[in-house]
Amino acid sequence: MILKVANEWLRGSNKMERLWLLAKIEFKLRYYENKLGLFWALLKPIMDICIYYIVFKIILKSDIPAFASFLFIGLILWNFFVESTSGTIQILSVKKYLYEYSNMNKIEIYLSTLISNSIGLFFNFLMFCMFYAFLEKESIGLSIHNLWIIPLYINLFILSLGVSLILSNIYIIAKDISQIWAVFISFLFFLSPILYNLKTFKEALPSFDYVNPVAGIIINARHVMMEGKNPDFALMAWDFGYAIFLLLLGISILNKLGSKASEKL
């Protein structure tokens, strides 16, 4: 039923075409004033990986196999979640002109931003695949199991959209939420198995992968991309449950508070 409603909504008024156009414009504008331009979309995750690799592999002597690839897939998914949630907290204020002076629905503004972030994620993911397939010494190669990354991406997209809706609408009545989220996201980074292996993570925080949906998505992404396995279906079901619940909660809050956005912001 949700898919049917979404399909009918997208078909109306060329919404999909408009969303794609807005997403492309936003993606280009993000790097417009930089001399390296769109190259930053590829360079930034590489720089992050280099920093963490030096600290954890060279200085702290981490024994995780294929550590560069391990970091790569974890960081690009994490960065998508952070950019999509932190970057949309003030979206109702920054893009006020879009819903006040056009016939755009507020949720389309969120979708175009997340699609723009997805373009960056797509290029980063291609880089990961090339690195893992051709440069990673401990690679087991690409396989049919890699296709499971598609539902995992959909899961991450829904989760990010739901959290974005909640945070940006709380911002209407409490602007402190942007500072609180910045602290929380730093805390969550170290409560996700991005820098250390799953065994260490589970020993320190038993069952926490079922509490933290971002952790579950990263764990399953490594299963399907680096271990040639199917995802952990129980964990995947929990993560989809979290994402759908947060999305419905976000839409509900948007319906209640979104109409007051132009008055309060």
Tab-separated table of C-alpha atoms in Angstrom:
chain	number	residue	atom	x	y	z
A	1	MET	CA	0.000	0.000	0.000
A	2	ILE	CA	2.870	2.373	0.884
A	3	LEU	CA	4.508	1.650	-2.504
A	4	LYS	CA	1.202	2.282	-4.327
A	5	VAL	CA	0.724	5.653	-2.587
A	6	ALA	CA	4.357	6.617	-3.262
A	7	ASN	CA	4.043	5.624	-6.937
A	8	GLU	CA	0.851	7.667	-7.427
A	9	TRP	CA	2.419	10.634	-5.646
A	10	LEU	CA	5.551	10.531	-7.801
A	11	ARG	CA	3.580	10.322	-11.045
A	12	GLY	CA	1.583	13.460	-10.246
A	13	SER	CA	2.812	16.815	-11.622
A	14	ASN	CA	6.143	15.438	-12.895
A	15	LYS	CA	7.390	15.265	-9.323
A	16	MET	CA	10.140	12.752	-10.083
A	17	GLU	CA	11.553	14.923	-12.859
A	18	ARG	CA	11.464	17.992	-10.601
A	19	LEU	CA	13.095	16.164	-7.698
A	20	TRP	CA	15.898	14.895	-9.927
A	21	LEU	CA	16.504	18.380	-11.351
A	22	LEU	CA	16.645	19.954	-7.877
A	23	ALA	CA	18.942	17.213	-6.611
A	24	LYS	CA	21.387	17.723	-9.517
A	25	ILE	CA	21.423	21.493	-8.988
A	26	GLU	CA	22.020	21.109	-5.241
A	27	PHE	CA	24.798	18.591	-5.803
A	28	LYS	CA	26.605	20.957	-8.198
A	29	LEU	CA	26.051	24.044	-6.002
A	30	ARG	CA	27.610	22.280	-3.016
A	31	TYR	CA	31.015	22.319	-4.717
A	32	TYR	CA	30.517	25.333	-7.017
A	33	GLU	CA	32.865	27.752	-5.233
A	34	ASN	CA	35.642	25.203	-4.655
A	35	LYS	CA	38.538	25.123	-7.092
A	36	LEU	CA	38.494	21.322	-7.203
A	37	GLY	CA	34.712	21.395	-7.757
A	38	LEU	CA	32.932	18.029	-7.861
A	39	PHE	CA	36.227	16.247	-7.259
A	40	TRP	CA	35.721	17.002	-3.538
A	41	ALA	CA	32.796	14.565	-3.530
A	42	LEU	CA	35.357	11.821	-4.206
A	43	LEU	CA	38.329	13.298	-2.360
A	44	LYS	CA	36.746	13.843	1.061
A	45	PRO	CA	35.991	10.183	1.907
A	46	ILE	CA	39.474	9.217	0.706
A	47	MET	CA	41.033	11.787	3.043
A	48	ASP	CA	38.914	10.505	5.949
A	49	ILE	CA	39.976	6.934	5.219
A	50	CYS	CA	43.658	7.936	5.100
A	51	ILE	CA	43.438	9.649	8.500
A	52	TYR	CA	41.686	6.728	10.215
A	53	TYR	CA	43.944	4.193	8.470
A	54	ILE	CA	47.093	5.923	9.766
A	55	VAL	CA	45.705	6.172	13.300
A	56	PHE	CA	44.133	2.731	13.671
A	57	LYS	CA	46.155	0.512	11.316
A	58	ILE	CA	49.626	2.031	11.464
A	59	ILE	CA	49.770	3.593	14.944
A	60	LEU	CA	47.334	1.401	16.916
A	61	LYS	CA	48.126	-1.771	14.858
A	62	SER	CA	44.520	-2.847	14.236
A	63	ASP	CA	44.379	-6.522	13.090
A	64	ILE	CA	41.174	-6.186	11.029
A	65	PRO	CA	41.640	-7.817	7.582
A	66	ALA	CA	41.263	-5.542	4.512
A	67	PHE	CA	41.149	-2.599	6.896
A	68	ALA	CA	41.114	0.117	4.212
A	69	SER	CA	38.029	-1.431	2.556
A	70	PHE	CA	36.502	-2.066	5.981
A	71	LEU	CA	36.806	1.660	6.739
A	72	PHE	CA	35.765	2.683	3.228
A	73	ILE	CA	32.338	1.036	3.195
A	74	GLY	CA	31.621	2.032	6.811
A	75	LEU	CA	32.553	5.679	6.354
A	76	ILE	CA	30.675	6.326	3.116
A	77	LEU	CA	27.427	4.984	4.641
A	78	TRP	CA	28.028	6.898	7.879
A	79	ASN	CA	28.827	10.132	6.010
A	80	PHE	CA	25.593	9.808	4.019
A	81	PHE	CA	23.598	9.507	7.258
A	82	VAL	CA	25.379	12.490	8.877
A	83	GLU	CA	25.131	14.747	5.793
A	84	SER	CA	21.466	13.868	5.295
A	85	THR	CA	20.439	14.486	8.917
A	86	SER	CA	22.738	17.334	10.026
A	87	GLY	CA	22.426	19.073	6.659
A	88	THR	CA	18.626	19.235	6.778
A	89	ILE	CA	18.035	20.488	10.336
A	90	GLN	CA	17.517	24.074	9.083
A	91	ILE	CA	16.026	23.097	5.729
A	92	LEU	CA	12.575	24.598	6.417
A	93	SER	CA	14.265	27.941	7.065
A	94	VAL	CA	16.960	27.842	4.380
A	95	LYS	CA	14.571	26.680	1.628
A	96	LYS	CA	11.537	28.574	2.830
A	97	TYR	CA	11.180	30.215	-0.592
A	98	LEU	CA	10.551	26.849	-2.261
A	99	TYR	CA	7.386	25.957	-0.368
A	100	GLU	CA	6.153	29.544	0.072
A	101	TYR	CA	6.459	30.702	-3.519
A	102	SER	CA	5.995	27.481	-5.470
A	103	ASN	CA	3.620	24.524	-5.380
A	104	MET	CA	6.270	22.246	-3.894
A	105	ASN	CA	5.262	20.023	-1.042
A	106	LYS	CA	7.601	20.326	1.971
A	107	ILE	CA	8.584	16.675	1.830
A	108	GLU	CA	9.859	17.143	-1.741
A	109	ILE	CA	12.489	19.535	-0.367
A	110	TYR	CA	13.811	16.799	1.910
A	111	LEU	CA	13.711	14.213	-0.864
A	112	SER	CA	15.675	16.395	-3.302
A	113	THR	CA	18.390	16.948	-0.670
A	114	LEU	CA	18.668	13.244	0.105
A	115	ILE	CA	18.745	12.387	-3.605
A	116	SER	CA	21.554	14.939	-3.996
A	117	ASN	CA	23.457	13.187	-1.185
A	118	SER	CA	22.718	9.862	-2.885
A	119	ILE	CA	24.540	11.052	-6.024
A	120	GLY	CA	27.672	11.559	-3.904
A	121	LEU	CA	27.128	8.188	-2.227
A	122	PHE	CA	26.795	6.504	-5.630
A	123	PHE	CA	30.170	7.843	-6.849
A	124	ASN	CA	31.815	6.910	-3.551
A	125	PHE	CA	30.321	3.418	-3.772
A	126	LEU	CA	31.691	2.958	-7.291
A	127	MET	CA	35.123	3.946	-5.988
A	128	PHE	CA	34.778	1.429	-3.172
A	129	CYS	CA	33.892	-1.363	-5.645
A	130	MET	CA	36.897	-0.555	-7.856
A	131	PHE	CA	39.226	-0.309	-4.874
A	132	TYR	CA	37.953	-3.541	-3.318
A	133	ALA	CA	37.962	-5.485	-6.601
A	134	PHE	CA	41.309	-4.347	-8.026
A	135	LEU	CA	43.510	-2.871	-5.273
A	136	GLU	CA	42.550	-4.601	-2.030
A	137	LYS	CA	45.029	-7.450	-1.450
A	138	GLU	CA	42.688	-9.362	0.880
A	139	SER	CA	39.625	-8.976	-1.334
A	140	ILE	CA	37.430	-12.001	-2.056
A	141	GLY	CA	36.108	-10.188	-5.136
A	142	LEU	CA	32.639	-8.997	-6.063
A	143	SER	CA	29.729	-11.438	-6.014
A	144	ILE	CA	25.969	-11.770	-6.481
A	145	HIS	CA	25.548	-11.078	-2.753
A	146	ASN	CA	26.626	-7.488	-3.444
A	147	LEU	CA	23.120	-6.810	-4.826
A	148	TRP	CA	21.826	-6.842	-1.253
A	149	ILE	CA	23.399	-3.394	-0.935
A	150	ILE	CA	20.328	-1.996	-2.780
A	151	PRO	CA	17.772	-2.766	-0.022
A	152	LEU	CA	20.373	-1.666	2.542
A	153	TYR	CA	20.664	1.692	0.744
A	154	ILE	CA	16.847	2.015	0.690
A	155	ASN	CA	16.857	1.269	4.421
A	156	LEU	CA	19.471	3.988	5.033
A	157	PHE	CA	17.571	6.470	2.842
A	158	ILE	CA	14.275	5.931	4.735
A	159	LEU	CA	16.057	6.138	8.086
A	160	SER	CA	17.837	9.378	7.124
A	161	LEU	CA	14.613	10.890	5.786
A	162	GLY	CA	12.703	10.037	8.958
A	163	VAL	CA	15.392	11.470	11.254
A	164	SER	CA	15.672	14.580	9.037
A	165	LEU	CA	11.940	15.228	9.259
A	166	ILE	CA	11.964	14.893	13.047
A	167	LEU	CA	15.040	17.077	13.639
A	168	SER	CA	14.085	19.880	11.251
A	169	ASN	CA	10.581	20.168	12.712
A	170	ILE	CA	11.892	20.192	16.289
A	171	TYR	CA	14.163	23.038	15.103
A	172	ILE	CA	11.026	25.157	14.514
A	173	ILE	CA	10.325	25.244	18.252
A	174	ALA	CA	13.791	24.518	19.711
A	175	LYS	CA	16.836	25.691	17.773
A	176	ASP	CA	19.138	24.036	20.319
A	177	ILE	CA	18.427	20.752	18.539
A	178	SER	CA	21.196	21.477	16.002
A	179	GLN	CA	23.795	21.628	18.828
A	180	ILE	CA	22.341	18.610	20.597
A	181	TRP	CA	22.363	16.561	17.391
A	182	ALA	CA	25.999	17.528	16.685
A	183	VAL	CA	27.003	16.125	20.085
A	184	PHE	CA	24.797	13.046	19.730
A	185	ILE	CA	26.104	12.219	16.260
A	186	SER	CA	29.702	12.316	17.572
A	187	PHE	CA	28.659	9.986	20.391
A	188	LEU	CA	26.859	7.668	17.938
A	189	PHE	CA	29.940	7.499	15.704
A	190	PHE	CA	31.856	5.674	18.421
A	191	LEU	CA	28.833	3.498	19.215
A	192	SER	CA	28.816	2.186	15.651
A	193	PRO	CA	31.285	-0.483	14.420
A	194	ILE	CA	33.019	1.851	11.971
A	195	LEU	CA	36.558	1.692	13.352
A	196	TYR	CA	36.581	-1.689	15.117
A	197	ASN	CA	35.509	-5.207	14.251
A	198	LEU	CA	32.113	-6.740	14.956
A	199	LYS	CA	33.438	-9.135	17.623
A	200	THR	CA	34.893	-6.274	19.693
A	201	PHE	CA	31.695	-4.270	19.194
A	202	LYS	CA	29.442	-7.140	20.308
A	203	GLU	CA	31.618	-8.008	23.308
A	204	ALA	CA	31.549	-4.408	24.527
A	205	LEU	CA	27.899	-3.692	23.671
A	206	PRO	CA	25.926	-6.972	23.447
A	207	SER	CA	22.831	-6.681	21.223
A	208	PHE	CA	23.507	-2.974	20.657
A	209	ASP	CA	23.474	-3.629	16.901
A	210	TYR	CA	19.714	-4.180	17.375
A	211	VAL	CA	19.377	-0.808	19.132
A	212	ASN	CA	21.455	1.302	16.769
A	213	PRO	CA	19.992	1.053	13.214
A	214	VAL	CA	23.036	2.701	11.607
A	215	ALA	CA	25.253	0.014	13.154
A	216	GLY	CA	23.008	-2.701	11.730
A	217	ILE	CA	23.146	-1.255	8.211
A	218	ILE	CA	26.962	-0.962	8.303
A	219	ILE	CA	27.324	-4.526	9.654
A	220	ASN	CA	25.089	-5.925	6.913
A	221	ALA	CA	26.833	-3.830	4.222
A	222	ARG	CA	30.142	-5.483	5.171
A	223	HIS	CA	28.477	-8.909	5.146
A	224	VAL	CA	27.250	-8.479	1.573
A	225	MET	CA	30.140	-6.465	0.100
A	226	MET	CA	33.230	-7.919	1.802
A	227	GLU	CA	32.292	-11.355	3.157
A	228	GLY	CA	30.247	-12.742	0.252
A	229	LYS	CA	27.306	-13.488	2.568
A	230	ASN	CA	23.619	-12.728	2.717
A	231	PRO	CA	22.690	-9.999	5.193
A	232	ASP	CA	21.604	-10.866	8.723
A	233	PHE	CA	17.876	-10.893	7.930
A	234	ALA	CA	16.734	-10.507	11.538
A	235	LEU	CA	18.930	-7.434	11.963
A	236	MET	CA	17.777	-6.098	8.593
A	237	ALA	CA	14.114	-6.472	9.591
A	238	TRP	CA	14.742	-4.526	12.812
A	239	ASP	CA	16.518	-1.777	10.896
A	240	PHE	CA	13.668	-1.446	8.393
A	241	GLY	CA	11.231	-1.382	11.316
A	242	TYR	CA	13.146	1.502	12.939
A	243	ALA	CA	13.370	3.387	9.635
A	244	ILE	CA	9.655	3.074	8.806
A	245	PHE	CA	8.631	3.995	12.364
A	246	LEU	CA	10.840	7.119	12.336
A	247	LEU	CA	9.580	8.073	8.863
A	248	LEU	CA	5.932	7.831	9.930
A	249	LEU	CA	6.738	9.783	13.115
A	250	GLY	CA	8.567	12.411	11.044
A	251	ILE	CA	5.646	12.798	8.614
A	252	SER	CA	3.243	13.106	11.535
A	253	ILE	CA	5.373	15.854	13.134
A	254	LEU	CA	5.712	17.607	9.767
A	255	ASN	CA	1.925	17.664	9.376
A	256	LYS	CA	1.521	19.179	12.861
A	257	LEU	CA	4.417	21.638	12.949
A	258	GLY	CA	5.296	22.181	9.288
A	259	SER	CA	2.384	24.567	8.708
A	260	LYS	CA	3.825	26.854	11.416
A	261	ALA	CA	7.320	26.827	9.915
A	262	SER	CA	6.947	30.035	7.889
A	263	GLU	CA	5.578	31.898	10.945
A	264	LYS	CA	8.164	30.708	13.461
A	265	LEU	CA	11.316	30.684	11.342
